[in-house]
PDB file of C-alpha atoms in Angstrom:
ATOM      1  CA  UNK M   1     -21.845  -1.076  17.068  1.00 56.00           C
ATOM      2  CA  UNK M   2     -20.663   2.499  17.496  1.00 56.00           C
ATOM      3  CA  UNK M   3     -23.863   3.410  14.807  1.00 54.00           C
ATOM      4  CA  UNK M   4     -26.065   2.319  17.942  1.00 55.00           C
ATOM      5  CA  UNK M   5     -27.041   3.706  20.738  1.00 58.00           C
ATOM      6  CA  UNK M   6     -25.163   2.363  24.185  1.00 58.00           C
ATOM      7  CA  UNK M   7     -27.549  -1.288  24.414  1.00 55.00           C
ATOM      8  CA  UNK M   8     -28.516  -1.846  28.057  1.00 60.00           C
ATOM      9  CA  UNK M   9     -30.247  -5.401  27.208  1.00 58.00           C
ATOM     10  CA  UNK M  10     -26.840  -7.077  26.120  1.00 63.00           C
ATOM     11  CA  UNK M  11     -25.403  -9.656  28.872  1.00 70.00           C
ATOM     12  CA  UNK M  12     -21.882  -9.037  29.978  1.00 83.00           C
ATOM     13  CA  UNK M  13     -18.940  -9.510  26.996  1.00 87.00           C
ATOM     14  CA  UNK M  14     -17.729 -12.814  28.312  1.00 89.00           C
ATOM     15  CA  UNK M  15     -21.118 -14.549  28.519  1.00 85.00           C
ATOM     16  CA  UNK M  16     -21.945 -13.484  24.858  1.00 85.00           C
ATOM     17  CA  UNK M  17     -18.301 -14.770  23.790  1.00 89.00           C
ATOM     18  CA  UNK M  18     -18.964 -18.437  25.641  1.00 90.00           C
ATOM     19  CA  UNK M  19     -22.709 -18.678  23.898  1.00 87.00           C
ATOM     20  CA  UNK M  20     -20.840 -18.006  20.743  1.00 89.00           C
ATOM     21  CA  UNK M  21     -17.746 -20.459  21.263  1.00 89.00           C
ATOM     22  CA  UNK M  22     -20.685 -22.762  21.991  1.00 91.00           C
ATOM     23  CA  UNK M  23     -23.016 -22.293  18.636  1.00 88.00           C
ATOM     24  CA  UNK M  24     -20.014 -22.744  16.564  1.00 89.00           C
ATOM     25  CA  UNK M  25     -18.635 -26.149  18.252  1.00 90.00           C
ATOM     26  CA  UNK M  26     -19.615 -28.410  15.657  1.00 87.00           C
ATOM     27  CA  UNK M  27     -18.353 -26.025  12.555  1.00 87.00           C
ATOM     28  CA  UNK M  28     -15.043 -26.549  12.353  1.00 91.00           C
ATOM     29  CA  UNK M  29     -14.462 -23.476   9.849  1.00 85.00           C
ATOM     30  CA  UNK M  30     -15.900 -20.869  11.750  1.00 85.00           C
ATOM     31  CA  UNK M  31     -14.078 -19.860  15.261  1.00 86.00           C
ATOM     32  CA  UNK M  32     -15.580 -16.957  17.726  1.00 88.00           C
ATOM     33  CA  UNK M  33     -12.763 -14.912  18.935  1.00 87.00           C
ATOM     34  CA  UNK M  34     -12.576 -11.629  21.220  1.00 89.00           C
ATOM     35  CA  UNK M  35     -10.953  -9.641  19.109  1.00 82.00           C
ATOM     36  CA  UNK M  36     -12.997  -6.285  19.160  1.00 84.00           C
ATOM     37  CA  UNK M  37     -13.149  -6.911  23.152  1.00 88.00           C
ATOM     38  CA  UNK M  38      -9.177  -6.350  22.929  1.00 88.00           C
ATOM     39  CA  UNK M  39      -9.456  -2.869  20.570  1.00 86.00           C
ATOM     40  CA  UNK M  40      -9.732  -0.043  21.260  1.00 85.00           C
ATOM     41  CA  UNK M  41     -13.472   1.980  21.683  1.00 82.00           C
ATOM     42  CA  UNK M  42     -15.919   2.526  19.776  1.00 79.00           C
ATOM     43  CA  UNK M  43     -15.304  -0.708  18.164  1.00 76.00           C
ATOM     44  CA  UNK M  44     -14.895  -0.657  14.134  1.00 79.00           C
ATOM     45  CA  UNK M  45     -15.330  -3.042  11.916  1.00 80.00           C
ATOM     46  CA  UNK M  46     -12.163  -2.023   9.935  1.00 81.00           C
ATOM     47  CA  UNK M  47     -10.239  -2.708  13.078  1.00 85.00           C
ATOM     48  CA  UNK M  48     -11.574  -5.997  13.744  1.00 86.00           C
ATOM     49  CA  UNK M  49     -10.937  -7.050   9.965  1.00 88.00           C
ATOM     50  CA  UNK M  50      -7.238  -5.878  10.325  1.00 89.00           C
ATOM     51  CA  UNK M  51      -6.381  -7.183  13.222  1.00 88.00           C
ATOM     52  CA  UNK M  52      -7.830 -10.610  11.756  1.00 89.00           C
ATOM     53  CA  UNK M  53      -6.120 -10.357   9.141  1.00 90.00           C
ATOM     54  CA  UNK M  54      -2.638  -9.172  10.757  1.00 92.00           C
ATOM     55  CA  UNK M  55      -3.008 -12.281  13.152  1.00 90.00           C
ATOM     56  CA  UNK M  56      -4.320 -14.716  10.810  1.00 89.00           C
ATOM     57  CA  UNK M  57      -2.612 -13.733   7.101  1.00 94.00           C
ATOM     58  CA  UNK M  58      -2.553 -17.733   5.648  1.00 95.00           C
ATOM     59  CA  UNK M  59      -6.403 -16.871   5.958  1.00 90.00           C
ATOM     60  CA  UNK M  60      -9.115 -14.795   4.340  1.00 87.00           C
ATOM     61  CA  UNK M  61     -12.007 -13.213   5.991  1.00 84.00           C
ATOM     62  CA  UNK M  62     -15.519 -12.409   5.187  1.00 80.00           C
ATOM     63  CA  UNK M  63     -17.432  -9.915   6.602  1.00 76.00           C
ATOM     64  CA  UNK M  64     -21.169 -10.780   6.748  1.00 75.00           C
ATOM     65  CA  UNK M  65     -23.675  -7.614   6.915  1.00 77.00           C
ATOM     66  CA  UNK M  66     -27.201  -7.684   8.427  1.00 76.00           C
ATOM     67  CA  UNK M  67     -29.377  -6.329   5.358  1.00 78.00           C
ATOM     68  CA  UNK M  68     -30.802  -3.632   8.449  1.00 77.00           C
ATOM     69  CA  UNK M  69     -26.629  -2.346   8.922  1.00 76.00           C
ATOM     70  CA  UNK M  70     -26.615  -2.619   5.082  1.00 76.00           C
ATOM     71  CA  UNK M  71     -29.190   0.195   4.655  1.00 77.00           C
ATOM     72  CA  UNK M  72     -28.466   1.755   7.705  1.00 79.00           C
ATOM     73  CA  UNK M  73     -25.033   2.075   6.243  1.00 74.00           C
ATOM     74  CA  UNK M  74     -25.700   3.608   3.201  1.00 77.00           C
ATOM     75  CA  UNK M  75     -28.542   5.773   3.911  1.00 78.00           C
ATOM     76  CA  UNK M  76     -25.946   7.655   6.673  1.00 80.00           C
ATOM     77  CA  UNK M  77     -23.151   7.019   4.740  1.00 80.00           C
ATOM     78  CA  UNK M  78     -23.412   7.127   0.386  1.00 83.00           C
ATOM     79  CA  UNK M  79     -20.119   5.648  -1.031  1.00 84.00           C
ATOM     80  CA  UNK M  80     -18.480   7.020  -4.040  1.00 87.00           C
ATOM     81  CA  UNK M  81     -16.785   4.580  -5.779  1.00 89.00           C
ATOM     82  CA  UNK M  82     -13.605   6.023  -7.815  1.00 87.00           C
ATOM     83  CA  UNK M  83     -12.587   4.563 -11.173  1.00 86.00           C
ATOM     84  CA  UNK M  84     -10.129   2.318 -12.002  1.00 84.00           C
ATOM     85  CA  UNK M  85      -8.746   0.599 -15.227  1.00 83.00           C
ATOM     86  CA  UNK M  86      -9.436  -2.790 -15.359  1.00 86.00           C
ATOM     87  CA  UNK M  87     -12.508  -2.259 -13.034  1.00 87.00           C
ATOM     88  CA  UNK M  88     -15.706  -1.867 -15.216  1.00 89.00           C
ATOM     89  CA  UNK M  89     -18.391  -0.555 -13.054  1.00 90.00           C
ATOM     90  CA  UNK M  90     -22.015  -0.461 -14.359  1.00 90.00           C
ATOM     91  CA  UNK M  91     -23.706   2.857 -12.612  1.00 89.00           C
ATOM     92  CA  UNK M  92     -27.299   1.697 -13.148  1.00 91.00           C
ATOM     93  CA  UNK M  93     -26.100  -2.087 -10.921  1.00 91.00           C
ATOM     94  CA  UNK M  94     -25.350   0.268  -8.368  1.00 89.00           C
ATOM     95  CA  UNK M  95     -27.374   1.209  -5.427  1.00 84.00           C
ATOM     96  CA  UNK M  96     -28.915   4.429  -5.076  1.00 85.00           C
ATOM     97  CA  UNK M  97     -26.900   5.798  -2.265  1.00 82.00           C
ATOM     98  CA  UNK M  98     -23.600   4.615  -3.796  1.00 87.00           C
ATOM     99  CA  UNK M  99     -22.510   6.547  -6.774  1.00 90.00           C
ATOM    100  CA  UNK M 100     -19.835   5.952  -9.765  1.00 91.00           C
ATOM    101  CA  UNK M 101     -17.760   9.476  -9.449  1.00 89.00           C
ATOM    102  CA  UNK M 102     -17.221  10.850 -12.730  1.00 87.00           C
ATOM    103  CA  UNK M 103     -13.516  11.345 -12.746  1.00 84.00           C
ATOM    104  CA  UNK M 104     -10.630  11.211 -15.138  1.00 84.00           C
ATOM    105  CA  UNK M 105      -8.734   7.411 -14.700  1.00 84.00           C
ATOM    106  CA  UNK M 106      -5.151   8.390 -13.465  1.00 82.00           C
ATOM    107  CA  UNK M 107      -2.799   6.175 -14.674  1.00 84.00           C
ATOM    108  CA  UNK M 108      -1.186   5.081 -10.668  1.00 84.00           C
ATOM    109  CA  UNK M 109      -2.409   4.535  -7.633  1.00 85.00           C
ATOM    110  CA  UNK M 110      -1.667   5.695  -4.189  1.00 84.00           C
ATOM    111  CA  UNK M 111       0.299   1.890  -3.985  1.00 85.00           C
ATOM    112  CA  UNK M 112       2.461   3.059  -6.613  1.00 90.00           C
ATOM    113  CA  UNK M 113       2.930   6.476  -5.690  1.00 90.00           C
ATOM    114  CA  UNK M 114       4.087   4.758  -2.161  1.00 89.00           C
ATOM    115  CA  UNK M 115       6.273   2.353  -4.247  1.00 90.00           C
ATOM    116  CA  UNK M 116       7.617   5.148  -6.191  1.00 93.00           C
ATOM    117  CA  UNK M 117       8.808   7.323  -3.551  1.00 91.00           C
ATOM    118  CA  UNK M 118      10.719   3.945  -1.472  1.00 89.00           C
ATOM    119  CA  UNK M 119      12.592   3.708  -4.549  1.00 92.00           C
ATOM    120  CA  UNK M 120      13.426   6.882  -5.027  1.00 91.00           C
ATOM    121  CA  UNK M 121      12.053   8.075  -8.196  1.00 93.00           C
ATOM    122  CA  UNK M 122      10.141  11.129  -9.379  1.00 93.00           C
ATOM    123  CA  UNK M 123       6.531  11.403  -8.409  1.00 93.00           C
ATOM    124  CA  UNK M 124       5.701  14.925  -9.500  1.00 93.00           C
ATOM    125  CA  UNK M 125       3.344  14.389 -11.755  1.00 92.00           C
ATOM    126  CA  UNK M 126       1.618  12.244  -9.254  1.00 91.00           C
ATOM    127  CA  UNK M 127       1.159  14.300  -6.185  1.00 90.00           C
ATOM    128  CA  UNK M 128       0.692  17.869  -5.365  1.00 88.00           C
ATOM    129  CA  UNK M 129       4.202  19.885  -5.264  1.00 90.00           C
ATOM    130  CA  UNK M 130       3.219  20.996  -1.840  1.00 90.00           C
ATOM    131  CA  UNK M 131       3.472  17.161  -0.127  1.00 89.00           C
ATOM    132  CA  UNK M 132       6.823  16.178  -2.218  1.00 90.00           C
ATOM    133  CA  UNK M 133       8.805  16.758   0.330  1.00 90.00           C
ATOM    134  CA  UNK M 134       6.994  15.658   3.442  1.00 89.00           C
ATOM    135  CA  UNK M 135       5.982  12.043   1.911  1.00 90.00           C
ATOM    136  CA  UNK M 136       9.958  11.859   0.421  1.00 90.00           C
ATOM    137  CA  UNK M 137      10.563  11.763   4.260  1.00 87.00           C
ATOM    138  CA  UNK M 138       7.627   9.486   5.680  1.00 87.00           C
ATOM    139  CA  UNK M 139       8.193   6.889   2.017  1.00 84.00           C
ATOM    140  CA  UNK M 140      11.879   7.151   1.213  1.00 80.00           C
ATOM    141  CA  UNK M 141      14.029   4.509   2.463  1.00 70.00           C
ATOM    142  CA  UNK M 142      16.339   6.128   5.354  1.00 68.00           C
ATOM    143  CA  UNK M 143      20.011   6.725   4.869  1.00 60.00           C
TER     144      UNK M 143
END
């Protein structure tokens, strides 16, 4: 956990990957696998989920927090949660550190925006007129 402070009490990777094997023998839906042993440093969870996912894509992963990183999490680290249609949010279900950002609902997203450009078509309206040009080049199909 890059959040923590380097642990000196853990035993060597390996070991704590063969105890782990060990306690999942007899669950035939849960495998322990070394993925964050082969990623890159400080190891994120993002990383570990995409890589999953990347290798694995008939499956679908869960991530499962300790309620300690939960609040850890949040109290270092408030999320603002953006609007979207079709999305109803309920501020006061919300935690305290995560807030409902008071925003106008724009009618696309960054997938379509991504879309739009592959294809061709106009996104002016979408993005600032400063970054047409440069995401033309990194989104528009190549000639």
């Amino acid at each position: 956990n890059p959040l923590k402070q380097a642990a000196t009490d853990l035993a060597p990777e390996q070991d704590r990957l063969a105890l782990a094997r060990q306690a999942v023998e007899d669950f035939p839906h849960i495998v322990a696998v070394d993925f964050e042993m082969q990623l890159p440093r400080p190891s994120y969870t993002w990383r570990t989920m995409e890589a999953l996912r990347h290798h694995y894509p008939e499956n679908v992963f869960s991530l499962i927090i300790g309620a300690d990183n939960w609040v850890n999490l949040l109290a270092e680290y408030p999320l603002l949660v953006y609007p979207r249609e079709g999305y109803p949010i309920l501020p006061e279900t919300l935690p305290p550190t995560v807030q409902l950002i008071d925003a106008p609902l724009f009618p696309f997203s960054s997938t379509n925006i991504r879309a739009r450009l592959a294809e061709g078509k106009d996104v002016e309206k979408m993005i600032p007129a400063c970054i047409i040009d440069a995401a033309q080049r990194i989104y528009a199909p190549q000639k």
